[in-house]
Every structure is written in structure tokens, then in C-alpha cells.
Coordinates of C-alpha atoms in Angstrom, one line a residue:
M1324 CA 17.8 -125.5 -149.1
G1325 CA 14.5 -125.4 -147.3
I1326 CA 12.7 -125.4 -150.7
I1327 CA 14.6 -128.6 -151.7
I1328 CA 13.7 -130.4 -148.5
S1329 CA 10.1 -129.3 -148.7
G1330 CA 9.8 -130.6 -152.3
I1331 CA 11.2 -134.0 -151.4
A1332 CA 9.0 -134.3 -148.3
I1333 CA 5.9 -133.4 -150.3
A1334 CA 6.8 -136.0 -153.0
F1335 CA 7.4 -138.6 -150.3
I1336 CA 4.0 -137.9 -148.6
I1337 CA 2.1 -138.1 -151.9
N1338 CA 3.8 -141.3 -152.8
T1339 CA 3.0 -142.9 -149.4
M1340 CA -0.6 -141.9 -149.6
L1341 CA -1.0 -143.4 -153.1
T1342 CA 0.9 -146.6 -152.2
Y1343 CA -0.3 -147.4 -148.7
G1344 CA -3.8 -147.0 -147.4
N1345 CA -5.3 -145.8 -150.7
V1346 CA -5.9 -142.4 -149.1
I1347 CA -6.0 -140.5 -152.4
K1348 CA -8.2 -142.2 -155.0
T1349 CA -7.2 -141.5 -158.6
N1350 CA -7.9 -143.1 -162.0
L1351 CA -4.6 -142.0 -163.5
S1352 CA -2.6 -144.6 -165.4
N1353 CA 1.0 -145.5 -164.7
D1354 CA 2.1 -143.5 -167.7
S1355 CA 0.4 -140.4 -166.4
W1356 CA 1.9 -140.9 -163.0
L1357 CA 5.3 -141.3 -164.6
N1358 CA 4.8 -138.0 -166.5
F1359 CA 3.8 -136.3 -163.3
W1360 CA 6.8 -137.6 -161.3
G1361 CA 9.1 -136.7 -164.2
S1362 CA 7.7 -133.1 -164.3
Y1363 CA 7.9 -132.9 -160.5
S1364 CA 11.4 -134.1 -160.4
S1365 CA 12.4 -131.8 -163.2
G1366 CA 11.0 -128.9 -161.2
I1367 CA 12.9 -129.9 -158.1
F1368 CA 16.1 -130.2 -160.1
A1369 CA 15.5 -126.8 -161.7
V1370 CA 15.1 -125.3 -158.2
V1371 CA 18.3 -127.0 -157.0
V1372 CA 20.3 -125.8 -160.0
G1373 CA 18.9 -122.2 -159.7
Y1374 CA 19.7 -122.2 -156.0
L1375 CA 23.3 -123.4 -156.6
A1376 CA 23.7 -120.8 -159.3
I1377 CA 22.6 -118.0 -157.0
I1378 CA 25.0 -119.2 -154.3
Y1379 CA 27.9 -119.3 -156.8
S1380 CA 27.0 -115.9 -158.2
N1381 CA 26.9 -114.4 -154.7
R1382 CA 30.2 -115.9 -153.7
N1383 CA 31.8 -114.5 -156.9
S1384 CA 30.3 -111.1 -156.2
E1385 CA 31.7 -111.2 -152.6
K1386 CA 35.1 -112.0 -154.0
V1387 CA 35.0 -109.1 -156.5
I1388 CA 33.9 -106.7 -153.8
M1389 CA 36.6 -107.9 -151.4
Q1390 CA 39.2 -107.4 -154.2
Q1391 CA 37.9 -103.9 -154.9
D1392 CA 38.0 -103.1 -151.2
K1393 CA 41.6 -104.2 -151.0
L1394 CA 42.5 -102.2 -154.1
L1395 CA 40.8 -99.1 -152.7
I1396 CA 42.6 -99.5 -149.4
H1397 CA 45.9 -99.9 -151.2
Q1398 CA 45.3 -96.8 -153.3
Q1399 CA 44.3 -94.8 -150.2
N1400 CA 47.5 -95.9 -148.4
I1401 CA 49.5 -94.8 -151.4
K1402 CA 47.7 -91.4 -151.5
K1403 CA 48.3 -90.9 -147.7
L1404 CA 52.0 -91.7 -148.1
D1405 CA 52.2 -89.3 -151.0
E1406 CA 50.6 -86.6 -148.9
Y1407 CA 53.0 -87.4 -146.1
N1408 CA 56.0 -87.0 -148.4
D1409 CA 54.6 -83.7 -149.7
C1410 CA 54.3 -82.5 -146.1
L1411 CA 58.0 -83.3 -145.5
K1412 CA 58.9 -81.5 -148.7
N1413 CA 56.8 -78.5 -147.8
N1414 CA 58.5 -78.4 -144.4
L1415 CA 62.0 -78.4 -146.0
A1416 CA 60.9 -75.7 -148.5
L1417 CA 59.6 -73.5 -145.7
L1418 CA 62.9 -73.8 -143.9
N1419 CA 64.9 -72.9 -147.0
I1420 CA 67.7 -70.7 -145.6
V1421 CA 67.9 -68.8 -148.9
D1422 CA 64.3 -67.7 -148.7
V1423 CA 64.5 -66.9 -145.0
M1424 CA 67.6 -64.8 -145.4
G1425 CA 66.1 -63.1 -148.4
I1426 CA 63.3 -61.8 -146.2
T1427 CA 65.3 -61.0 -143.1
V1428 CA 68.7 -59.8 -144.5
G1429 CA 67.2 -58.4 -147.6
L1430 CA 64.8 -56.1 -145.7
D1431 CA 63.8 -53.3 -148.0
H1432 CA 64.1 -50.1 -145.9
Q1433 CA 62.6 -48.1 -148.7
N1434 CA 59.5 -50.2 -148.7
I1435 CA 58.9 -51.4 -145.2
S1436 CA 55.3 -52.3 -145.9
L1437 CA 56.3 -54.8 -148.6
S1438 CA 58.8 -56.5 -146.3
K1439 CA 56.2 -56.6 -143.5
S1440 CA 53.7 -58.2 -145.9
E1441 CA 56.3 -60.9 -146.9
I1442 CA 57.0 -61.7 -143.3
C1443 CA 53.3 -62.0 -142.5
Q1444 CA 52.8 -64.3 -145.5
M1445 CA 55.7 -66.5 -144.3
K1446 CA 54.2 -66.7 -140.8
G1447 CA 50.9 -67.8 -142.4
R1448 CA 52.8 -70.5 -144.3
I1449 CA 54.3 -71.7 -141.1
Y1450 CA 50.8 -72.1 -139.6
A1451 CA 49.3 -73.8 -142.7
T1452 CA 52.3 -76.1 -143.2
D1453 CA 52.4 -77.2 -139.6
L1454 CA 48.6 -77.7 -139.5
R1455 CA 48.7 -80.0 -142.5
Y1456 CA 51.8 -81.8 -141.3
R1457 CA 50.3 -82.5 -137.9
Y1458 CA 47.1 -83.8 -139.5
V1459 CA 48.9 -86.2 -141.9
F1460 CA 51.6 -87.2 -139.3
E1461 CA 49.2 -87.8 -136.4
V1462 CA 45.8 -88.6 -137.9
D1463 CA 45.8 -89.5 -141.6
V1464 CA 48.8 -91.9 -141.7
Q1465 CA 48.1 -94.5 -139.1
H1466 CA 51.3 -96.5 -138.4
Q1467 CA 53.8 -96.9 -135.6
K1468 CA 56.2 -94.0 -135.9
T1469 CA 59.9 -94.9 -136.3
N1470 CA 62.6 -93.3 -134.2
L1471 CA 63.7 -91.4 -137.3
E1472 CA 60.2 -90.0 -137.7
K1473 CA 60.0 -89.0 -134.1
T1474 CA 63.4 -87.3 -134.3
Y1475 CA 62.3 -85.5 -137.4
E1476 CA 59.2 -84.3 -135.6
E1477 CA 61.2 -82.9 -132.7
C1478 CA 63.6 -81.1 -135.1
W1479 CA 60.6 -79.7 -137.1
I1480 CA 59.0 -78.3 -133.9
K1481 CA 62.3 -76.6 -132.9
A1482 CA 62.9 -75.3 -136.4
R1483 CA 59.3 -74.0 -136.7
I1484 CA 59.5 -72.2 -133.3
G1485 CA 62.9 -70.8 -134.2
L1486 CA 61.7 -69.5 -137.6
S1487 CA 58.6 -68.0 -136.0
D1488 CA 60.6 -66.3 -133.4
L1489 CA 63.0 -64.9 -136.0
L1490 CA 60.1 -63.5 -138.0
D1491 CA 58.6 -62.0 -134.9
Q1492 CA 61.9 -60.2 -134.3
E1493 CA 61.9 -58.9 -137.8
L1494 CA 58.3 -57.6 -137.4
S1495 CA 59.4 -56.0 -134.1
F1496 CA 62.3 -54.4 -136.0
I1497 CA 60.0 -53.1 -138.7
E1498 CA 57.7 -51.6 -136.1
R1499 CA 60.6 -49.8 -134.4
V1500 CA 61.8 -48.5 -137.8
N1501 CA 58.2 -47.2 -138.5
Q1502 CA 58.0 -45.7 -135.1
N1503 CA 61.4 -44.0 -135.5
R1504 CA 60.4 -42.5 -138.8
Y1505 CA 57.2 -41.3 -137.3
D1506 CA 59.1 -39.7 -134.4
I1507 CA 61.6 -38.0 -136.8
Q1508 CA 58.6 -36.6 -138.8
I1509 CA 57.1 -35.3 -135.6
K1510 CA 60.4 -33.7 -134.6
E1511 CA 60.7 -32.0 -138.0
N1512 CA 57.1 -30.7 -137.6
N1513 CA 58.0 -29.4 -134.1
M1514 CA 61.2 -27.7 -135.4
H1515 CA 59.1 -26.0 -138.1
R1516 CA 56.6 -24.9 -135.5
K1517 CA 59.4 -23.6 -133.3
N1518 CA 60.8 -21.5 -136.1
I1519 CA 57.4 -20.0 -136.8
L1520 CA 56.9 -19.2 -133.1
L1521 CA 60.3 -17.5 -132.9
E1522 CA 59.4 -15.3 -135.9
L1523 CA 56.0 -14.5 -134.3
G1524 CA 57.7 -13.7 -131.0
K1525 CA 60.1 -11.3 -132.7
Q1526 CA 57.2 -9.5 -134.4
A1527 CA 55.0 -9.4 -131.4
V1528 CA 54.6 -5.9 -129.9
D1529 CA 52.4 -6.8 -127.0
I1530 CA 54.4 -8.2 -124.0
E1531 CA 51.7 -10.7 -123.0
K1532 CA 51.6 -12.2 -126.4
R1533 CA 55.4 -12.4 -126.5
K1534 CA 55.3 -14.3 -123.2
L1535 CA 52.7 -16.7 -124.6
F1536 CA 55.0 -17.3 -127.6
L1537 CA 58.0 -17.9 -125.3
Q1538 CA 56.0 -20.4 -123.3
E1539 CA 55.0 -22.3 -126.4
I1540 CA 58.6 -22.3 -127.6
K1541 CA 59.6 -23.7 -124.2
D1542 CA 57.0 -26.5 -124.5
V1543 CA 58.2 -27.3 -128.0
N1544 CA 61.8 -27.5 -126.8
M1545 CA 60.8 -30.0 -124.1
E1546 CA 59.0 -32.0 -126.8
L1547 CA 62.0 -31.9 -129.0
E1548 CA 64.2 -33.0 -126.2
R1549 CA 61.9 -36.0 -125.4
L1550 CA 61.8 -36.9 -129.1
D1551 CA 65.6 -36.8 -129.4
K1552 CA 66.0 -39.2 -126.5
K1553 CA 63.4 -41.5 -127.9
I1554 CA 64.9 -41.5 -131.4
F1555 CA 68.4 -42.1 -130.0
H1556 CA 67.1 -45.0 -127.9
T1557 CA 65.4 -46.5 -130.9
M1558 CA 68.5 -46.1 -133.0
M1559 CA 70.6 -47.9 -130.4
M1560 CA 68.1 -50.8 -130.4
L1561 CA 68.1 -51.0 -134.2
I1562 CA 71.9 -51.2 -134.6
R1563 CA 72.2 -54.0 -132.0

């Protein structure tokens, strides 16, 4: 717009100088002046048309960019809602009673390590699922939560804590089973040791050596008694 105003002002000043006061002396004919003013006016018109074309192009570009931004925001919102729905599905899948019972009730006593690995994997799934759910629910999807969503979140927290506690109990059970098996093995080793000491005591001729064997047998008997109590206590806890 400044270019247009400047062009008109310059033309007005030149015309005034030529018409009044004879400030600028020239021998140009009227035809030459008409050609000059025609060219000058055409240049001004071309500038005006070019300026308007640029404005029109910029406005169209702004409209296209705004439409693309709206489309991108719409697509992002759809993606966030899809992620939100996936989180809810993952929560339900994690709390599938069949899978949970398959791990807890279907505990493989012949392969405790495998059962322990499955429980640890499920505890890892609880953490990963809850972490993703919290991010999507509280950060990614920005909208006012409905009462139903708030109720769902409360139920999910209770269910997550309950499942985690159940798996912790199963891990504790497995640890007790492992400890019980270890104690039984130690008991068997001590019984074998006791039998060897009894045979050595019978064969010993020297009285002092026989006393040493008897003392070792006494110590082994005390250890066996301690192991029996421990094994019995563990068995009582396992069958509760």
C-alpha cells in the first residue's frame, strides 16, 4: 500500500511542477508526455495488481494451513482416544480371571521356577499397563473426566492393588515351598551323616574317638529336631 501511495504522490508532484511555476523545463511534446504518463500509470497498475495477488495468495495459504492444522488436531485426538481405548482393553485383559487363576491355582509344583517366572512377568505387566494407563488417562487425553471414568479409575486402582497383593502371596508361597524343599534336603543329608557317624562309632576302638562321634551324633540330632520343627511349621503355613 505504501508503494501505491508513493507512486501517486510522485506523479502528482511531477504534474504540479510541470503545470505550475514551470519548475521543470522540458521540450517534450504532448504525445511524449501522454506516452510517459501511460507507461507510468501502467506501472502503478501492475504494482497494484501484483500487491493484491500477493495478498490473495497469502490469505489462501493461511486458510490451507489452518485447515491442515485442524485436520492434524482431529487426527491426533482420534489417535489419543484409540490409545485410551487400548489402555482400557489392556486393563481388562490383565485382570482376566482365567489367566490369573491359571497362574495361581495352576501352580506347577514340579517346576516352581517356571511358575515364579510367570508371576514375575505378570507383575511386570501390572506396572507397564498401569504406567501407560496413567499417562494416557491423566496427561495425553485432556478432557474433563466423567463420573463413569472416575469410578472406573477407582475400581482399576483397587483391582490392580488386589492382583499385585495376590501375586505377592503366590511368590511368598513359592519361597516357602523352596525353603521347605531345601530344609528337607538338609535333613536327609544330616540323617545320612548320622548313619555314617553311628557306623564309625561302632567301629571305633579308642574311647576318646567314640566320645567325639557320640558328641557329633548328639549335635546332628539337635539339628534334625530343629529341622523337623521348621518343616512342620512351614507345612502348616502352606496348607492354610
